[in-house]
Coordinates of C-alpha atoms in Angstrom, one line a residue:
M1136 CA 34.4 14.9 -25.0
D1137 CA 35.1 18.6 -25.4
E1138 CA 35.7 21.0 -22.6
E1139 CA 32.4 22.9 -23.1
T1140 CA 30.2 19.8 -22.8
L1141 CA 32.1 18.6 -19.7
A1142 CA 31.8 22.0 -18.1
S1143 CA 28.0 22.1 -18.9
M1144 CA 27.6 18.8 -17.0
T1145 CA 29.7 20.0 -14.1
L1146 CA 27.7 23.2 -13.7
T1147 CA 24.4 21.2 -14.0
F1148 CA 25.7 19.2 -11.0
C1149 CA 26.1 22.4 -9.1
I1150 CA 22.6 23.7 -9.6
D1151 CA 19.2 22.4 -8.4
G1152 CA 17.2 22.2 -11.6
A1153 CA 16.9 25.3 -13.7
E1154 CA 18.5 28.4 -12.2
S1155 CA 18.4 31.7 -14.1
L1156 CA 21.4 33.1 -12.3
M1157 CA 23.6 30.3 -13.6
H1158 CA 22.2 30.8 -17.1
A1159 CA 23.1 34.5 -16.9
L1160 CA 26.6 33.7 -15.6
V1161 CA 27.2 31.3 -18.5
R1162 CA 26.0 33.9 -21.0
G1163 CA 28.2 36.5 -19.5
A1164 CA 31.3 34.3 -19.3
G1165 CA 31.1 33.3 -22.9
G1166 CA 30.1 29.7 -22.2
A1167 CA 30.0 27.0 -19.6
A1168 CA 33.8 26.5 -19.6
G1169 CA 34.4 30.2 -18.9
A1170 CA 31.8 30.2 -16.1
L1171 CA 33.4 27.1 -14.5
R1172 CA 36.8 28.7 -14.5
L1173 CA 35.4 31.8 -12.8
L1174 CA 33.7 29.6 -10.1
D1175 CA 37.1 28.1 -9.2
G1176 CA 38.1 31.5 -7.9
A1177 CA 38.9 31.8 -4.2
T1178 CA 36.8 34.8 -3.0
R1179 CA 33.1 35.0 -2.6
R1180 CA 32.6 38.5 -4.1
D1181 CA 34.9 37.8 -7.1
R1182 CA 34.8 40.9 -9.3
D1183 CA 35.1 38.8 -12.5
L1184 CA 32.2 36.7 -11.4
D1185 CA 30.1 39.8 -10.8
A1186 CA 31.1 41.3 -14.1
A1187 CA 30.2 38.2 -15.9
L1188 CA 26.8 38.0 -14.3
L1189 CA 26.1 41.7 -15.1
K1190 CA 27.1 41.1 -18.7
G1191 CA 24.9 38.0 -18.9
L1192 CA 21.9 39.8 -17.5
A1193 CA 22.3 42.6 -20.0
R1194 CA 22.5 40.1 -22.9
W1195 CA 19.5 38.4 -21.5
G1196 CA 17.6 41.6 -21.3
R1197 CA 17.4 41.6 -17.5
R1198 CA 18.3 44.4 -15.0
P1199 CA 20.4 43.7 -11.9
S1200 CA 19.2 44.6 -8.4
A1201 CA 20.8 44.6 -5.0
R1202 CA 18.6 41.7 -3.9
G1203 CA 19.6 39.8 -7.1
M1204 CA 23.3 40.3 -6.5
A1205 CA 22.9 39.1 -2.9
A1206 CA 21.1 36.0 -4.1
F1207 CA 23.9 35.5 -6.7
H1208 CA 26.6 35.6 -4.0
T1209 CA 24.7 33.1 -1.9
S1210 CA 24.3 30.8 -5.0
V1211 CA 28.0 31.0 -5.7
D1212 CA 28.8 29.7 -2.2
R1213 CA 26.4 26.8 -2.8
W1214 CA 27.8 26.1 -6.3
R1215 CA 31.3 26.0 -5.0
A1216 CA 30.3 23.7 -2.2
R1217 CA 28.8 21.3 -4.8
L1218 CA 32.1 21.4 -6.8
G1219 CA 33.8 20.1 -3.7
E1220 CA 31.5 17.1 -3.7
L1221 CA 32.7 15.9 -7.1
P1222 CA 34.4 12.5 -6.9
S1223 CA 37.3 13.7 -9.1
R1224 CA 38.5 16.7 -11.1
D1225 CA 40.2 14.6 -13.7
P1226 CA 38.3 15.1 -17.0
A1227 CA 38.4 11.5 -18.0
S1228 CA 37.1 10.3 -14.6
L1229 CA 34.4 13.0 -14.6
E1230 CA 33.2 12.1 -18.1
A1231 CA 32.9 8.4 -17.1
W1232 CA 31.1 9.4 -13.9
F1233 CA 28.7 11.7 -15.6
T1234 CA 27.8 9.3 -18.4
G1235 CA 27.5 6.1 -16.5
D1236 CA 30.7 4.7 -17.9
G1237 CA 29.7 5.7 -21.4
T1238 CA 26.2 4.3 -21.4
M1239 CA 24.7 7.8 -21.9
W1240 CA 25.4 10.6 -24.4
V1241 CA 25.4 14.3 -23.5
L1242 CA 24.4 17.2 -25.7
A1243 CA 25.4 20.8 -25.0
P1244 CA 23.9 23.8 -26.8
H1245 CA 26.9 24.2 -29.1
H1246 CA 26.4 20.8 -30.7
P1247 CA 24.5 20.7 -34.0
A1248 CA 22.1 18.0 -32.7
W1249 CA 20.9 20.4 -29.9
P1250 CA 17.2 21.0 -30.3
R1251 CA 17.1 24.8 -30.9
R1252 CA 13.5 25.1 -29.8
L1253 CA 14.8 24.9 -26.2
D1254 CA 16.4 28.3 -26.7
D1255 CA 12.9 29.8 -26.6
L1256 CA 12.9 29.2 -22.8
E1257 CA 14.9 32.3 -22.5
L1258 CA 11.6 34.1 -23.0
R1259 CA 10.6 32.9 -19.6
T1260 CA 11.6 35.3 -16.8
D1261 CA 11.9 33.0 -13.9
W1262 CA 13.4 29.8 -15.4
A1263 CA 16.2 29.1 -17.9
P1264 CA 17.0 26.6 -20.7
P1265 CA 18.9 23.5 -19.7
L1266 CA 22.7 23.7 -19.7
C1267 CA 22.9 20.2 -21.4
L1268 CA 20.9 17.1 -22.0
W1269 CA 21.7 13.5 -21.0
G1270 CA 20.3 10.9 -23.3
L1271 CA 19.9 7.3 -24.4
G1272 CA 19.1 6.3 -27.9
D1273 CA 19.7 8.5 -31.0
P1274 CA 20.7 12.1 -30.1
W1275 CA 19.7 13.2 -33.6
A1276 CA 16.1 12.2 -32.9
L1277 CA 15.5 15.6 -31.1
S1278 CA 16.4 17.5 -34.2
S1279 CA 14.9 15.1 -36.7
C1280 CA 11.8 17.3 -37.1
D1281 CA 11.5 21.1 -37.2
E1282 CA 8.1 21.2 -35.6
P1283 CA 7.5 18.2 -33.2
V1284 CA 4.2 17.2 -31.7
A1285 CA 3.8 16.7 -27.9
V1286 CA 1.0 14.5 -26.6
V1287 CA 0.3 14.9 -22.9
G1288 CA -2.4 14.0 -20.4
S1289 CA -3.4 12.1 -17.3
R1290 CA -1.8 9.0 -15.9
A1291 CA -5.3 7.7 -14.9
V1292 CA -6.4 7.6 -18.5
T1293 CA -9.8 6.4 -19.8
D1294 CA -10.0 4.1 -22.8
T1295 CA -11.1 7.0 -25.0
G1296 CA -8.2 9.2 -23.8
R1297 CA -5.8 6.3 -24.5
Y1298 CA -7.2 5.8 -27.9
V1299 CA -6.9 9.6 -28.7
A1300 CA -3.3 9.8 -27.5
R1301 CA -2.2 6.6 -29.4
S1302 CA -4.0 7.5 -32.6
V1303 CA -2.9 11.1 -32.7
A1304 CA 0.7 10.1 -32.0
Q1305 CA 0.6 7.3 -34.6
R1306 CA -0.9 9.7 -37.2
A1307 CA 1.7 12.4 -36.5
A1308 CA 4.6 9.9 -36.6
A1309 CA 3.3 8.4 -39.8
A1310 CA 3.7 11.9 -41.3
G1311 CA 7.3 12.1 -40.2
H1312 CA 6.9 14.2 -37.1
L1313 CA 8.8 13.7 -33.8
V1314 CA 6.4 12.8 -31.0
V1315 CA 7.4 14.1 -27.5
S1316 CA 5.9 13.0 -24.2
G1317 CA 6.9 12.3 -20.6
G1318 CA 7.3 8.5 -20.5
A1319 CA 4.7 8.1 -17.7
L1320 CA 1.7 5.7 -17.5
G1321 CA -1.5 6.6 -19.2
V1322 CA -1.5 9.1 -22.0
D1323 CA 2.3 9.4 -22.2
A1324 CA 2.7 5.7 -22.7
A1325 CA -0.1 5.5 -25.2
A1326 CA 1.5 8.3 -27.3
H1327 CA 4.9 6.7 -27.3
W1328 CA 3.4 3.3 -28.3
G1329 CA 1.4 5.0 -31.1
A1330 CA 4.6 6.6 -32.5
L1331 CA 6.4 3.3 -32.3
A1332 CA 3.5 1.5 -34.1
A1333 CA 3.9 4.0 -37.0
R1334 CA 7.6 3.2 -37.3
D1335 CA 6.8 -0.5 -37.2
E1336 CA 4.2 -0.1 -39.9
S1337 CA 6.5 2.0 -42.1
G1338 CA 9.5 -0.2 -41.7
G1339 CA 11.3 2.5 -39.7
D1340 CA 10.7 5.4 -42.0
A1341 CA 8.2 7.2 -39.7
G1342 CA 8.8 9.9 -37.2
R1343 CA 10.7 9.2 -33.9
T1344 CA 9.5 9.6 -30.4
A1345 CA 11.3 11.1 -27.4
A1346 CA 10.5 10.7 -23.7
V1347 CA 11.6 13.5 -21.3
F1348 CA 12.2 12.6 -17.7
A1349 CA 12.0 14.6 -14.4
G1350 CA 15.1 12.9 -12.8
G1351 CA 18.4 11.3 -13.8
L1352 CA 18.1 8.7 -16.5
D1353 CA 19.2 6.0 -14.0
H1354 CA 15.9 6.8 -12.2
A1355 CA 13.8 6.7 -15.4
G1356 CA 10.4 5.3 -14.6
P1357 CA 7.9 3.9 -14.0
A1358 CA 9.4 0.4 -13.9
R1359 CA 6.4 -1.2 -15.7
N1360 CA 7.3 1.0 -18.8
R1361 CA 10.8 -0.6 -19.1
E1362 CA 9.9 -2.4 -22.3
L1363 CA 8.6 0.9 -23.7
F1364 CA 11.8 2.7 -22.9
D1365 CA 13.9 -0.1 -24.5
R1366 CA 11.7 0.2 -27.6
I1367 CA 12.2 3.9 -27.8
Q1368 CA 15.9 3.7 -27.1
Y1369 CA 16.6 1.1 -29.8
G1370 CA 13.9 2.2 -32.2
G1371 CA 15.4 5.5 -33.4
G1372 CA 14.0 7.6 -30.5
A1373 CA 15.6 9.1 -27.4
L1374 CA 15.2 9.2 -23.6
V1375 CA 16.4 12.5 -22.3
S1376 CA 16.8 14.5 -19.1
E1377 CA 18.3 17.8 -18.2
L1378 CA 19.4 16.4 -14.8
C1379 CA 22.5 14.5 -13.8
P1380 CA 22.4 10.7 -13.2
G1381 CA 21.5 10.0 -9.6
T1382 CA 18.9 12.9 -9.4
I1383 CA 15.7 11.7 -7.8
P1384 CA 12.5 12.7 -9.7
E1385 CA 10.9 14.7 -7.0
A1386 CA 7.4 16.2 -7.6
R1387 CA 8.6 19.7 -8.2
R1388 CA 10.9 18.5 -10.9
F1389 CA 8.0 17.2 -13.0
L1390 CA 6.7 20.8 -13.3
L1391 CA 10.2 21.9 -14.6
R1392 CA 10.3 18.9 -16.9
N1393 CA 7.0 20.0 -18.4
R1394 CA 8.6 23.2 -19.7
L1395 CA 11.0 21.1 -21.8
I1396 CA 8.2 19.1 -23.3
A1397 CA 6.4 22.3 -24.3
A1398 CA 9.6 24.0 -25.6
L1399 CA 10.6 21.0 -27.7
A1400 CA 7.2 20.9 -29.4
S1401 CA 5.5 23.2 -32.0
L1402 CA 2.1 21.6 -31.3
V1403 CA 0.9 20.4 -27.8
V1404 CA -2.0 18.0 -27.8
V1405 CA -3.8 17.4 -24.5
A1406 CA -5.6 14.1 -24.9
Q1407 CA -7.2 14.0 -21.5
A1408 CA -6.7 16.0 -18.3
R1409 CA -8.3 16.7 -15.0
L1410 CA -8.4 20.1 -13.4
R1411 CA -5.2 19.4 -11.4
S1412 CA -3.4 17.5 -14.1
G1413 CA 0.2 18.2 -14.8
A1414 CA -0.8 18.3 -18.5
L1415 CA -2.4 21.7 -17.8
N1416 CA 1.0 22.9 -16.5
T1417 CA 2.5 21.8 -19.8
A1418 CA -0.3 23.6 -21.7
G1419 CA 0.5 26.7 -19.7
W1420 CA 4.1 26.6 -20.7
A1421 CA 3.1 26.0 -24.3
C1422 CA 0.9 29.1 -24.3
E1423 CA 3.6 31.2 -22.8
L1424 CA 6.1 30.0 -25.4
G1425 CA 3.7 30.7 -28.3
R1426 CA 3.1 27.0 -29.1
T1427 CA -0.2 25.8 -30.6
V1428 CA -2.3 23.9 -28.0
V1429 CA -5.1 21.5 -29.0
A1430 CA -7.4 19.6 -26.5
A1431 CA -9.7 16.7 -26.9
P1432 CA -13.1 17.6 -25.4
G1433 CA -15.0 15.3 -23.1
E1434 CA -18.4 15.0 -21.3
I1435 CA -19.1 18.0 -19.2
T1436 CA -20.0 15.7 -16.3
S1437 CA -16.7 13.8 -16.4
P1438 CA -13.9 15.0 -14.1
A1439 CA -11.5 13.2 -16.3
Y1440 CA -12.0 15.8 -19.0
A1441 CA -12.6 18.9 -16.9
G1442 CA -9.1 20.2 -17.6
C1443 CA -9.4 19.8 -21.4
N1444 CA -12.9 21.5 -21.3
R1445 CA -11.5 24.4 -19.3
L1446 CA -8.6 24.9 -21.8
I1447 CA -11.1 25.0 -24.6
A1448 CA -13.6 27.3 -22.8
G1449 CA -10.8 29.7 -21.9
Q1450 CA -9.7 29.8 -25.5
K1451 CA -6.2 28.5 -24.5
A1452 CA -6.6 25.5 -26.7
A1453 CA -8.2 24.7 -30.0
L1454 CA -10.9 22.0 -30.2
L1455 CA -9.8 18.6 -31.5
M1456 CA -13.0 17.4 -33.2
A1457 CA -11.6 14.1 -34.5
V1458 CA -8.2 12.3 -34.6
T1459 CA -7.9 13.0 -38.3
D1460 CA -8.1 16.8 -37.5
I1461 CA -4.5 16.6 -36.2
D1462 CA -3.3 16.8 -39.8
S1463 CA -4.6 20.3 -40.1
F1464 CA -2.6 21.4 -37.0
C1465 CA 0.7 19.8 -38.0
H1466 CA 3.1 21.1 -40.6
R1467 CA 3.6 19.2 -43.9
P1468 CA 4.5 15.5 -43.9
H1469 CA 8.2 14.9 -44.3
A1470 CA 10.9 12.3 -43.9
P1471 CA 12.7 12.4 -40.5
R1472 CA 16.0 14.1 -40.8
A1473 CA 19.0 11.8 -40.1
G1474 CA 22.1 12.8 -38.1
G1475 CA 24.4 12.6 -41.0
E1476 CA 22.6 15.2 -43.0
T1477 CA 24.1 18.0 -41.0
G1478 CA 27.6 17.0 -42.0
E1479 CA 28.5 16.3 -38.3
P1480 CA 29.5 12.8 -37.1
D1481 CA 27.2 10.9 -34.8
I1482 CA 28.4 11.5 -31.2
R1483 CA 27.5 8.1 -30.0
P1484 CA 30.4 5.8 -31.1
Q1485 CA 33.2 8.2 -30.1
D1486 CA 31.9 10.4 -27.3
A1487 CA 29.2 8.3 -25.7
P1488 CA 29.1 4.6 -26.5
M1489 CA 25.6 3.2 -26.2
A1490 CA 24.5 0.4 -23.9
V1491 CA 24.2 -3.0 -25.4
P1492 CA 20.8 -3.4 -27.0
S1493 CA 18.2 -5.6 -25.3
S1494 CA 18.4 -8.1 -28.2
D1495 CA 21.9 -9.0 -27.1
P1496 CA 21.5 -11.8 -24.5
S1497 CA 25.0 -11.3 -23.1
R1498 CA 24.1 -8.2 -21.2
P1499 CA 21.0 -6.6 -19.7
T1500 CA 19.8 -3.2 -20.9
L1501 CA 20.3 -0.1 -18.6
F1502 CA 16.8 -0.4 -17.3
Q1503 CA 16.9 -4.2 -16.8
A1504 CA 20.2 -3.7 -14.8
Q1505 CA 18.7 -0.9 -12.7
R1506 CA 15.6 -2.7 -11.3
E1507 CA 15.3 -6.4 -10.6
P1508 CA 11.8 -7.8 -10.8
T1509 CA 9.8 -7.5 -7.5
G1510 CA 8.4 -11.0 -7.8
D1511 CA 4.7 -9.9 -7.9
G1512 CA 4.8 -9.1 -11.6
A1513 CA 3.1 -5.7 -11.1
D1514 CA 6.0 -3.6 -12.3
C1515 CA 7.7 -6.0 -14.7
A1516 CA 7.4 -5.8 -18.4
H1517 CA 7.2 -9.3 -19.8
E1518 CA 10.0 -10.3 -22.1
P1519 CA 8.8 -13.5 -23.9
A1520 CA 11.1 -16.2 -25.0
E1521 CA 11.7 -16.8 -28.6
G1522 CA 8.5 -18.0 -30.3
A1523 CA 6.3 -17.3 -27.2
S1524 CA 5.0 -14.0 -28.4
D1525 CA 2.6 -15.8 -30.8
G1526 CA 1.1 -17.5 -27.8
R1527 CA 0.4 -14.2 -26.1
E1528 CA -1.0 -12.8 -29.4
R1529 CA -3.4 -15.8 -29.5
A1530 CA -4.3 -15.2 -25.8
L1531 CA -5.2 -11.6 -26.6
L1532 CA -7.4 -12.7 -29.6
R1533 CA -9.2 -15.2 -27.3
A1534 CA -9.7 -12.4 -24.7
V1535 CA -11.3 -10.2 -27.5
D1536 CA -13.6 -13.2 -28.3
A1537 CA -14.4 -13.7 -24.6
C1538 CA -15.5 -10.0 -24.2
A1539 CA -17.8 -10.5 -27.3
R1540 CA -19.4 -13.6 -25.8
R1541 CA -20.1 -11.7 -22.6
H1542 CA -21.5 -8.7 -24.5
A1543 CA -18.8 -6.5 -22.9
K1544 CA -16.7 -3.8 -24.7
A1545 CA -13.2 -5.1 -25.5
T1546 CA -11.3 -2.1 -24.3
V1547 CA -7.6 -2.2 -23.2
D1548 CA -8.7 -2.2 -19.6
G1549 CA -11.3 -4.9 -20.2
L1550 CA -8.8 -7.1 -22.1
L1551 CA -6.3 -6.7 -19.3
A1552 CA -8.8 -7.8 -16.7
V1553 CA -9.7 -10.9 -18.7
L1554 CA -6.0 -11.8 -19.5
N1555 CA -4.9 -11.5 -15.9
A1556 CA -8.0 -13.0 -14.3
G1557 CA -6.9 -16.6 -15.0
D1558 CA -10.2 -17.3 -16.7
G1559 CA -9.7 -20.8 -18.0
A1560 CA -12.9 -20.9 -20.1
A1561 CA -11.8 -17.8 -21.9
L1562 CA -8.1 -18.2 -22.3
S1563 CA -7.3 -21.9 -22.1
P1564 CA -5.4 -23.0 -25.2
R1565 CA -6.6 -25.7 -27.5
P1566 CA -5.4 -29.3 -26.9
G1567 CA -1.8 -29.7 -27.7
K1568 CA -1.0 -26.0 -27.2
D1569 CA 1.2 -26.3 -24.1
A1570 CA 3.6 -23.7 -25.4
D1571 CA 0.8 -21.1 -25.4
D1572 CA -0.1 -22.0 -21.8
E1573 CA 3.5 -21.5 -20.7
A1574 CA 3.9 -18.3 -22.7
C1575 CA 0.9 -16.8 -21.0
S1576 CA 1.9 -17.7 -17.4
A1577 CA 3.4 -14.2 -16.8
P1578 CA 0.9 -11.3 -16.2
F1579 CA 0.1 -8.9 -19.0
S1580 CA 0.8 -5.2 -18.6
V1581 CA -1.1 -2.2 -20.2
A1582 CA 2.0 -1.5 -22.3
E1583 CA 2.1 -5.0 -23.6
V1584 CA -1.6 -5.1 -24.4
N1585 CA -1.3 -1.9 -26.3
R1586 CA 1.7 -3.2 -28.2
L1587 CA 0.0 -6.5 -29.1
V1588 CA -3.2 -4.7 -30.2
G1589 CA -1.1 -2.4 -32.5
R1590 CA 0.7 -5.4 -33.9
L1591 CA -2.5 -7.4 -34.6
E1592 CA -4.2 -4.3 -36.0
M1593 CA -1.4 -3.8 -38.5
R1594 CA -1.7 -7.4 -39.5
G1595 CA -5.4 -6.9 -40.3
L1596 CA -6.6 -9.1 -37.5
L1597 CA -8.1 -6.4 -35.2
V1598 CA -9.9 -3.1 -35.7
V1599 CA -9.8 -0.3 -33.0
E1600 CA -12.6 2.2 -33.1
G1601 CA -13.3 4.7 -30.4
G1602 CA -11.1 2.7 -28.0
V1603 CA -13.0 -0.5 -28.5
I1604 CA -11.2 -3.5 -30.0
R1605 CA -12.9 -6.1 -32.2
P1606 CA -11.9 -8.7 -34.8
R1607 CA -11.8 -7.5 -38.4
R1608 CA -14.7 -9.0 -40.4
R1609 CA -13.6 -11.1 -43.3

């Protein structure tokens, strides 16, 4: 690993999130390595540090003030105290510590795989671009598309909101675009699954998907999305964070994370949002950065769509009339750009070896190793044994039939309720199908139901219209 990248990681460890004073210092010192050397100085009011800050502020178009200089000197004391908390100053030891013994890669702004859209965050007066990014998966995914699409919205999503998020993401990825979201439950998960479905349908030629987290990657969550994270990581996508491993995803960090989602994207789609949804924060960042914002409208009496309706009414977002309208907001379809096309080597094998894929039974994935199952099945993604997935697919098809017999809409939530209710009349396998019964003993998750529906839809067995799932008529 080069000195600049290691210095960027070290300085990120010193700060608490995004700090504009550190960004100005790095600019004035000619890079992270230069700023780190200056911080190793002995005196508080080091003239070289002050000179570097003033130079960086000037390059950034900012004016210094007496209060700003006092804040800088206080910050320098805090940064130096943090340097003293490092477990080692040996470069090799630090690299191993910062990357989880090589399970994560790290991108700094000088690397060709760095997503240049993040540089637009310099337009914001009170926050700064990240010094580096930690990641799992393919680091080139972030630069595989010139104009990515972000899909954001509520965690407590309705069936319609989930359908919009999944369909928009699947359509965007099918056109080769990178789909960005936050890896959370609800709209985020639906968007990621939609992009993955497009890649499955195209044989891996569709756009990638990237999840941006509000804490260190060793705290990536929620736990019930572990299967989704593995699929992203080993399906050509990326899991990224601007924060060091070990950083807890506190509430305030989610708001800072949202600025990265907005900056990475050219188009931000709000699939569903309440008035106090974090998605509105992402939309605000997008507006300030000059991104295009599109919102799906909802009933005026529904609190679930009050945020989307306000964005549209305030002319901060364009109206998404139909899922197919997303094509008119995206740029031209294209093939995702691969890492080798820039002439630079892939940083993963040499600089940051990847974790063993989940298909290797000899070792668990990073997420499997982090969190052991709780025993209640609520937060555990089901990993079926070989051949058992067919049994779970048959169970889902029987759940669809059960909803039809009861004259109930077969939505994702409805199917989940039937599948996990232990309804023997609806789900009991035919005689001689003991393997199905064993395969369905573990509870289903929202992520798995979405994945199974997408798989069966691609096989022509199911049709999804307006969030309602039904068998395809022969």
